[in-house]
Amino acid sequence: MKLKSLMIGVAALAFSAAAMAQQPIVIKFSHVVATDTPKGKGAEYFKKLAEERTKGRVKVEVYANSTLYKDKEELEALQLGAVQMLAPSLAKFGPLGAREFEVFDLPYIFDNYADLHRVTEGPIGQSLLKKLESKGILGLAFWDNGFKVMSANKPLKKPEDFKGLKMRIQSSKVLDSQMRALGAIPQVLAFSEVYQALQTGVVDGTENPPSNLYTQKMHEVQKYVTLSDHGYLGYAVIVNKKFWEGLPADIRTTLEGAMKDATKYANDIAKKENDDALEAVRKSGKSQILTLTEDEKKAWKKALVKVHQEHEGKIGKELIQSIYKETGFDPSKL
Ligand code: LMR
């Protein structure tokens, strides 16, 4: 009798061990934007590749639109291991103590995607990602969004037009200085709160690439959108270091391959996603789209370039100079 129950017990244990062995490894991938954006689509594509290539041994759960966590909380959740993967905007790493990342927020430091990729895909990008390791984070890739527009309920054509406007920003010291240099009053708000803040007049305006503006319907509560391209917004795809390093080696290698391909996909679609979103804003007729003349753009650059110097100390003069070298940006020529 005793022997029989022992055998049943052993069999039950073996069964649950086998069942456990078949449980997929779950990667929660949380982000704050809509699915229909470069980041949202990139996350879905990574999920598809990861699940196909690991033949179901990995399950990627993508939580879009801040359904799990808002901006700052998601980084804390990753460090605690409550989520395994995120793609926060580069601006979000400054408050974590990685101030070098604020270099990406400097106004007009990048003119186009090609300039930017020379930095993110080269040694500077790699050394920046390394800086996250001491915070329990591994940086896997840079994903593009695009160049920012400014929006408000009044036309923003000249720096003077910003005077006294409350402008929503991400929590970045550089973006704070940028808005102040234009005479505006910066207000930090989580991304998920921006639409309502614009609608109720808590803030007057904001900045973001067109894909974020359009998918959050910000254009429905902003009368004017200026194509200023005054700064870049992009992401680092990051994972909890302990989790990633604890994965079986074959799985990790497969996931690295999936991330490489998802990165190419996300970066290939980013510009078109933004162009299409802008076209959709235009078609909606809810916001008027304003372009800047060469002279107007020059006036914006002149007003904003001092932000570079103001943040040299915290970001690192050498880092800023090394990026100027890659992009050809020369503040003395403005
Ligand atoms: C924002 O907060 O404006 C952006 O970081 C949102 C995003 O992730 O694109």
Tab-separated table of C-alpha atoms and ligand atoms in Angstrom:
chain	number	residue	atom	x	y	z
A	1	MET	CA	0.000	0.000	0.000
A	2	LYS	CA	2.744	2.349	1.087
A	3	LEU	CA	4.790	1.475	-1.949
A	4	LYS	CA	1.835	2.137	-4.218
A	5	SER	CA	1.195	5.641	-2.877
A	6	LEU	CA	4.907	6.384	-3.075
A	7	MET	CA	4.889	5.339	-6.714
A	8	ILE	CA	1.871	7.521	-7.390
A	9	GLY	CA	3.635	10.429	-5.699
A	10	VAL	CA	6.770	9.944	-7.790
A	11	ALA	CA	4.688	9.712	-10.957
A	12	ALA	CA	2.845	12.919	-10.048
A	13	LEU	CA	6.133	14.711	-9.437
A	14	ALA	CA	7.544	13.540	-12.737
A	15	PHE	CA	4.382	14.669	-14.466
A	16	SER	CA	4.469	18.175	-12.989
A	17	ALA	CA	8.202	18.481	-13.755
A	18	ALA	CA	7.463	17.557	-17.361
A	19	ALA	CA	4.570	20.017	-17.460
A	20	MET	CA	6.829	22.705	-16.027
A	21	ALA	CA	9.515	21.938	-18.560
A	22	GLN	CA	6.964	22.639	-21.249
A	23	GLN	CA	5.838	25.933	-19.768
A	24	PRO	CA	6.996	28.652	-22.139
A	25	ILE	CA	9.354	31.337	-20.930
A	26	VAL	CA	7.264	34.499	-20.770
A	27	ILE	CA	8.695	37.850	-21.807
A	28	LYS	CA	6.485	40.763	-20.868
A	29	PHE	CA	7.237	43.631	-23.245
A	30	SER	CA	5.620	46.817	-22.016
A	31	HIS	CA	5.474	50.134	-23.840
A	32	VAL	CA	3.522	53.378	-23.743
A	33	VAL	CA	2.585	54.060	-27.373
A	34	ALA	CA	-0.112	52.725	-29.706
A	35	THR	CA	0.379	49.468	-31.621
A	36	ASP	CA	0.131	51.392	-34.874
A	37	THR	CA	3.473	53.210	-34.445
A	38	PRO	CA	7.075	52.298	-35.305
A	39	LYS	CA	7.691	51.032	-31.755
A	40	GLY	CA	4.326	49.298	-31.493
A	41	LYS	CA	4.844	47.484	-34.799
A	42	GLY	CA	8.451	46.644	-33.936
A	43	ALA	CA	7.312	45.038	-30.673
A	44	GLU	CA	4.682	42.942	-32.464
A	45	TYR	CA	7.212	41.846	-35.079
A	46	PHE	CA	9.712	40.817	-32.400
A	47	LYS	CA	6.951	38.800	-30.704
A	48	LYS	CA	6.156	37.011	-33.971
A	49	LEU	CA	9.783	36.158	-34.757
A	50	ALA	CA	10.636	35.159	-31.186
A	51	GLU	CA	7.664	32.811	-30.847
A	52	GLU	CA	8.123	31.262	-34.308
A	53	ARG	CA	11.855	30.759	-34.019
A	54	THR	CA	11.792	29.305	-30.504
A	55	LYS	CA	8.869	27.075	-31.593
A	56	GLY	CA	6.745	28.304	-28.733
A	57	ARG	CA	9.373	27.876	-26.006
A	58	VAL	CA	9.165	31.659	-25.575
A	59	LYS	CA	5.941	33.615	-25.317
A	60	VAL	CA	6.149	37.373	-25.738
A	61	GLU	CA	3.288	39.331	-24.193
A	62	VAL	CA	3.212	42.847	-25.602
A	63	TYR	CA	1.403	45.470	-23.521
A	64	ALA	CA	0.912	48.634	-25.590
A	65	ASN	CA	-0.433	52.084	-24.670
A	66	SER	CA	0.694	52.106	-21.004
A	67	THR	CA	-1.692	49.250	-20.169
A	68	LEU	CA	0.825	47.852	-17.690
A	69	TYR	CA	2.951	50.804	-16.655
A	70	LYS	CA	3.353	54.515	-17.310
A	71	ASP	CA	6.650	56.139	-18.234
A	72	LYS	CA	8.748	56.125	-15.085
A	73	GLU	CA	7.085	53.117	-13.519
A	74	GLU	CA	8.023	50.860	-16.411
A	75	LEU	CA	11.736	51.349	-15.820
A	76	GLU	CA	11.335	50.573	-12.139
A	77	ALA	CA	9.309	47.477	-13.047
A	78	LEU	CA	12.069	46.296	-15.393
A	79	GLN	CA	14.742	46.752	-12.745
A	80	LEU	CA	12.617	44.777	-10.288
A	81	GLY	CA	12.004	42.041	-12.866
A	82	ALA	CA	8.210	42.559	-13.042
A	83	VAL	CA	8.583	43.059	-16.809
A	84	GLN	CA	11.427	41.700	-18.869
A	85	MET	CA	11.579	43.978	-21.918
A	86	LEU	CA	10.881	47.637	-22.673
A	87	ALA	CA	11.701	50.206	-25.338
A	88	PRO	CA	11.677	53.537	-23.506
A	89	SER	CA	12.499	56.709	-25.348
A	90	LEU	CA	16.148	57.711	-24.970
A	91	ALA	CA	15.037	60.741	-22.953
A	92	LYS	CA	13.879	58.424	-20.185
A	93	PHE	CA	17.398	57.249	-19.278
A	94	GLY	CA	18.608	60.602	-17.948
A	95	PRO	CA	16.427	60.436	-14.830
A	96	LEU	CA	17.836	56.939	-14.240
A	97	GLY	CA	21.273	58.500	-13.861
A	98	ALA	CA	22.517	57.815	-17.403
A	99	ARG	CA	22.727	61.485	-18.305
A	100	GLU	CA	24.777	60.780	-21.438
A	101	PHE	CA	21.577	59.630	-23.139
A	102	GLU	CA	20.281	63.196	-23.003
A	103	VAL	CA	22.623	63.926	-25.870
A	104	PHE	CA	19.852	62.589	-28.131
A	105	ASP	CA	17.505	65.315	-26.858
A	106	LEU	CA	19.783	68.194	-27.837
A	107	PRO	CA	17.891	70.354	-30.329
A	108	TYR	CA	18.952	70.016	-33.958
A	109	ILE	CA	21.960	67.801	-33.171
A	110	PHE	CA	20.724	65.340	-35.824
A	111	ASP	CA	19.524	66.509	-39.211
A	112	ASN	CA	18.303	63.185	-40.540
A	113	TYR	CA	18.180	59.434	-39.888
A	114	ALA	CA	21.508	58.809	-41.650
A	115	ASP	CA	23.371	61.129	-39.246
A	116	LEU	CA	21.672	59.505	-36.342
A	117	HIS	CA	22.452	55.952	-37.451
A	118	ARG	CA	26.148	56.740	-37.746
A	119	VAL	CA	25.964	57.330	-33.998
A	120	THR	CA	23.534	54.634	-32.837
A	121	GLU	CA	24.979	51.905	-35.055
A	122	GLY	CA	28.605	52.749	-34.339
A	123	PRO	CA	30.904	52.645	-31.303
A	124	ILE	CA	29.208	55.621	-29.606
A	125	GLY	CA	25.885	53.803	-29.569
A	126	GLN	CA	27.476	50.637	-28.201
A	127	SER	CA	29.297	52.472	-25.420
A	128	LEU	CA	26.085	54.252	-24.431
A	129	LEU	CA	24.188	50.977	-24.114
A	130	LYS	CA	27.011	49.616	-21.924
A	131	LYS	CA	26.351	52.397	-19.412
A	132	LEU	CA	23.035	50.777	-18.519
A	133	GLU	CA	24.581	47.567	-17.213
A	134	SER	CA	25.416	48.981	-13.790
A	135	LYS	CA	21.693	49.633	-13.414
A	136	GLY	CA	20.755	45.999	-13.984
A	137	ILE	CA	19.761	46.701	-17.577
A	138	LEU	CA	21.049	45.297	-20.872
A	139	GLY	CA	20.604	47.427	-23.975
A	140	LEU	CA	19.884	45.269	-27.026
A	141	ALA	CA	19.186	47.771	-29.800
A	142	PHE	CA	18.238	51.266	-30.824
A	143	TRP	CA	14.851	51.694	-32.484
A	144	ASP	CA	13.853	54.789	-34.398
A	145	ASN	CA	10.807	56.877	-34.123
A	146	GLY	CA	11.592	60.153	-35.794
A	147	PHE	CA	11.897	63.899	-35.785
A	148	LYS	CA	9.601	65.976	-33.618
A	149	VAL	CA	6.944	68.486	-34.546
A	150	MET	CA	5.605	71.151	-32.186
A	151	SER	CA	1.891	71.635	-31.669
A	152	ALA	CA	-0.327	74.228	-29.974
A	153	ASN	CA	-3.569	76.091	-30.437
A	154	LYS	CA	-1.692	79.018	-31.932
A	155	PRO	CA	0.687	78.998	-34.872
A	156	LEU	CA	4.288	78.461	-33.745
A	157	LYS	CA	6.465	79.991	-36.435
A	158	LYS	CA	8.973	82.041	-34.460
A	159	PRO	CA	10.655	81.427	-31.105
A	160	GLU	CA	8.706	84.417	-29.710
A	161	ASP	CA	5.457	82.551	-30.382
A	162	PHE	CA	6.235	80.206	-27.497
A	163	LYS	CA	6.324	82.930	-24.875
A	164	GLY	CA	4.369	81.884	-21.788
A	165	LEU	CA	2.983	78.666	-23.329
A	166	LYS	CA	2.840	75.610	-21.100
A	167	MET	CA	4.470	72.846	-23.117
A	168	ARG	CA	4.391	69.168	-22.162
A	169	ILE	CA	7.758	67.438	-22.134
A	170	GLN	CA	9.158	64.099	-21.093
A	171	SER	CA	11.143	64.127	-17.880
A	172	SER	CA	14.416	65.377	-19.395
A	173	LYS	CA	16.580	68.246	-18.222
A	174	VAL	CA	17.557	68.977	-21.805
A	175	LEU	CA	13.955	69.198	-22.975
A	176	ASP	CA	13.230	71.457	-20.015
A	177	SER	CA	16.015	73.808	-21.155
A	178	GLN	CA	14.844	73.576	-24.748
A	179	MET	CA	11.355	74.836	-23.876
A	180	ARG	CA	12.767	77.557	-21.607
A	181	ALA	CA	15.116	78.715	-24.379
A	182	LEU	CA	11.983	79.320	-26.454
A	183	GLY	CA	10.329	81.243	-23.613
A	184	ALA	CA	7.832	78.468	-22.838
A	185	ILE	CA	7.063	76.849	-19.487
A	186	PRO	CA	7.887	73.134	-19.588
A	187	GLN	CA	5.558	70.699	-17.829
A	188	VAL	CA	6.565	67.078	-17.278
A	189	LEU	CA	3.703	64.645	-17.856
A	190	ALA	CA	3.501	60.922	-18.521
A	191	PHE	CA	2.793	60.153	-22.165
A	192	SER	CA	-0.579	58.567	-21.354
A	193	GLU	CA	-1.740	61.837	-19.790
A	194	VAL	CA	-0.907	64.166	-22.662
A	195	TYR	CA	-4.124	63.967	-24.677
A	196	GLN	CA	-6.301	64.847	-21.713
A	197	ALA	CA	-3.944	67.580	-20.538
A	198	LEU	CA	-4.146	69.183	-23.978
A	199	GLN	CA	-7.901	68.753	-24.153
A	200	THR	CA	-8.537	70.341	-20.772
A	201	GLY	CA	-5.947	73.079	-21.180
A	202	VAL	CA	-3.643	71.834	-18.400
A	203	VAL	CA	-0.945	72.366	-21.026
A	204	ASP	CA	-1.081	74.466	-24.195
A	205	GLY	CA	1.089	72.418	-26.485
A	206	THR	CA	3.565	69.609	-26.885
A	207	GLU	CA	6.223	67.964	-29.064
A	208	ASN	CA	6.449	64.470	-30.520
A	209	PRO	CA	6.987	62.787	-33.877
A	210	PRO	CA	3.817	62.726	-36.038
A	211	SER	CA	3.191	59.000	-35.419
A	212	ASN	CA	2.767	59.621	-31.687
A	213	LEU	CA	0.759	62.809	-32.212
A	214	TYR	CA	-1.658	61.112	-34.583
A	215	THR	CA	-2.151	57.791	-32.783
A	216	GLN	CA	-2.869	59.575	-29.486
A	217	LYS	CA	-5.303	61.896	-31.338
A	218	MET	CA	-3.433	64.944	-30.100
A	219	HIS	CA	-4.108	66.640	-33.428
A	220	GLU	CA	-7.812	66.639	-32.543
A	221	VAL	CA	-7.110	68.968	-29.625
A	222	GLN	CA	-4.334	71.058	-31.202
A	223	LYS	CA	-5.104	73.568	-33.954
A	224	TYR	CA	-1.580	73.898	-35.349
A	225	VAL	CA	1.310	71.532	-35.971
A	226	THR	CA	4.705	72.990	-36.954
A	227	LEU	CA	7.131	70.824	-38.922
A	228	SER	CA	10.151	72.002	-36.987
A	229	ASP	CA	12.159	68.736	-36.894
A	230	HIS	CA	13.856	70.334	-33.909
A	231	GLY	CA	14.836	67.130	-32.214
A	232	TYR	CA	14.918	63.365	-32.458
A	233	LEU	CA	12.870	60.821	-30.531
A	234	GLY	CA	13.925	57.208	-30.541
A	235	TYR	CA	14.277	54.230	-28.244
A	236	ALA	CA	16.603	51.712	-26.680
A	237	VAL	CA	15.212	48.205	-26.440
A	238	ILE	CA	16.270	46.976	-23.025
A	239	VAL	CA	15.931	43.852	-20.916
A	240	ASN	CA	16.383	42.935	-17.286
A	241	LYS	CA	20.021	41.820	-17.226
A	242	LYS	CA	19.594	38.996	-14.727
A	243	PHE	CA	16.640	37.558	-16.634
A	244	TRP	CA	18.399	37.739	-19.998
A	245	GLU	CA	21.631	36.224	-18.747
A	246	GLY	CA	19.676	33.452	-17.028
A	247	LEU	CA	18.039	32.291	-20.271
A	248	PRO	CA	19.204	28.981	-21.804
A	249	ALA	CA	22.023	29.890	-24.207
A	250	ASP	CA	20.273	28.547	-27.312
A	251	ILE	CA	17.127	30.541	-26.541
A	252	ARG	CA	19.107	33.706	-25.894
A	253	THR	CA	20.931	33.358	-29.210
A	254	THR	CA	17.648	32.826	-31.055
A	255	LEU	CA	16.120	35.874	-29.356
A	256	GLU	CA	19.154	37.975	-30.225
A	257	GLY	CA	18.659	37.029	-33.869
A	258	ALA	CA	14.959	37.905	-33.653
A	259	MET	CA	15.838	41.263	-32.101
A	260	LYS	CA	18.342	41.982	-34.863
A	261	ASP	CA	15.694	41.368	-37.518
A	262	ALA	CA	12.966	43.225	-35.603
A	263	THR	CA	15.347	46.183	-35.298
A	264	LYS	CA	15.886	46.279	-39.027
A	265	TYR	CA	12.135	46.082	-39.586
A	266	ALA	CA	11.312	48.813	-37.035
A	267	ASN	CA	13.969	51.156	-38.382
A	268	ASP	CA	12.956	50.526	-41.985
A	269	ILE	CA	9.330	51.494	-41.363
A	270	ALA	CA	9.865	54.438	-38.981
A	271	LYS	CA	10.097	57.219	-41.546
A	272	LYS	CA	7.128	56.018	-43.583
A	273	GLU	CA	5.021	55.580	-40.443
A	274	ASN	CA	5.695	59.209	-39.585
A	275	ASP	CA	5.090	60.433	-43.136
A	276	ASP	CA	1.793	58.524	-43.254
A	277	ALA	CA	0.727	59.850	-39.850
A	278	LEU	CA	1.413	63.400	-40.973
A	279	GLU	CA	-0.632	62.834	-44.086
A	280	ALA	CA	-3.471	61.478	-41.947
A	281	VAL	CA	-3.304	64.579	-39.712
A	282	ARG	CA	-3.438	66.732	-42.830
A	283	LYS	CA	-6.410	64.792	-44.209
A	284	SER	CA	-8.291	64.972	-40.910
A	285	GLY	CA	-8.491	68.736	-41.321
A	286	LYS	CA	-8.379	69.091	-37.516
A	287	SER	CA	-4.924	70.687	-37.358
A	288	GLN	CA	-3.292	73.051	-39.757
A	289	ILE	CA	0.221	71.956	-40.691
A	290	LEU	CA	2.807	74.715	-40.783
A	291	THR	CA	6.188	74.592	-42.470
A	292	LEU	CA	9.135	76.847	-41.660
A	293	THR	CA	11.102	78.865	-44.182
A	294	GLU	CA	14.908	78.558	-44.149
A	295	ASP	CA	15.123	81.825	-42.222
A	296	GLU	CA	12.512	80.783	-39.710
A	297	LYS	CA	14.303	77.507	-39.079
A	298	LYS	CA	17.550	79.363	-38.623
A	299	ALA	CA	15.913	81.545	-35.966
A	300	TRP	CA	14.792	78.399	-34.092
A	301	LYS	CA	18.297	76.948	-34.311
A	302	LYS	CA	19.841	80.164	-33.048
A	303	ALA	CA	17.462	80.304	-30.106
A	304	LEU	CA	18.052	76.659	-29.220
A	305	VAL	CA	21.734	76.018	-29.727
A	306	LYS	CA	22.656	77.407	-26.304
A	307	VAL	CA	21.023	74.322	-24.805
A	308	HIS	CA	24.013	72.285	-26.053
A	309	GLN	CA	26.440	74.337	-24.021
A	310	GLU	CA	24.202	74.475	-20.977
A	311	HIS	CA	24.285	70.684	-20.741
A	312	GLU	CA	27.871	70.048	-21.738
A	313	GLY	CA	28.907	69.460	-18.135
A	314	LYS	CA	26.327	66.757	-17.377
A	315	ILE	CA	26.242	65.015	-20.751
A	316	GLY	CA	29.977	65.261	-21.401
A	317	LYS	CA	31.694	67.677	-23.745
A	318	GLU	CA	33.660	64.900	-25.382
A	319	LEU	CA	30.534	62.916	-26.198
A	320	ILE	CA	28.844	65.964	-27.699
A	321	GLN	CA	31.928	66.760	-29.767
A	322	SER	CA	32.202	63.177	-30.997
A	323	ILE	CA	28.619	63.385	-32.231
A	324	TYR	CA	29.267	66.733	-33.951
A	325	LYS	CA	32.076	64.944	-35.746
A	326	GLU	CA	29.748	62.226	-37.002
A	327	THR	CA	26.953	64.570	-38.022
A	328	GLY	CA	28.847	67.649	-39.146
A	329	PHE	CA	26.839	69.872	-36.775
A	330	ASP	CA	28.754	73.095	-36.181
A	331	PRO	CA	27.204	75.524	-33.685
A	332	SER	CA	29.596	78.305	-34.725
A	333	LYS	CA	28.065	78.299	-38.223
A	334	LEU	CA	24.582	79.295	-37.032
B	1	LMR	C1	6.847	60.519	-24.866
B	1	LMR	O1	6.731	60.342	-23.657
B	1	LMR	O2	6.500	61.550	-25.454
B	1	LMR	C2	7.481	59.431	-25.708
B	1	LMR	O3	8.548	58.929	-25.013
B	1	LMR	C3	6.523	58.333	-25.971
B	1	LMR	C4	7.206	57.220	-26.709
B	1	LMR	O4	7.562	56.234	-26.079
B	1	LMR	O5	7.350	57.366	-27.926
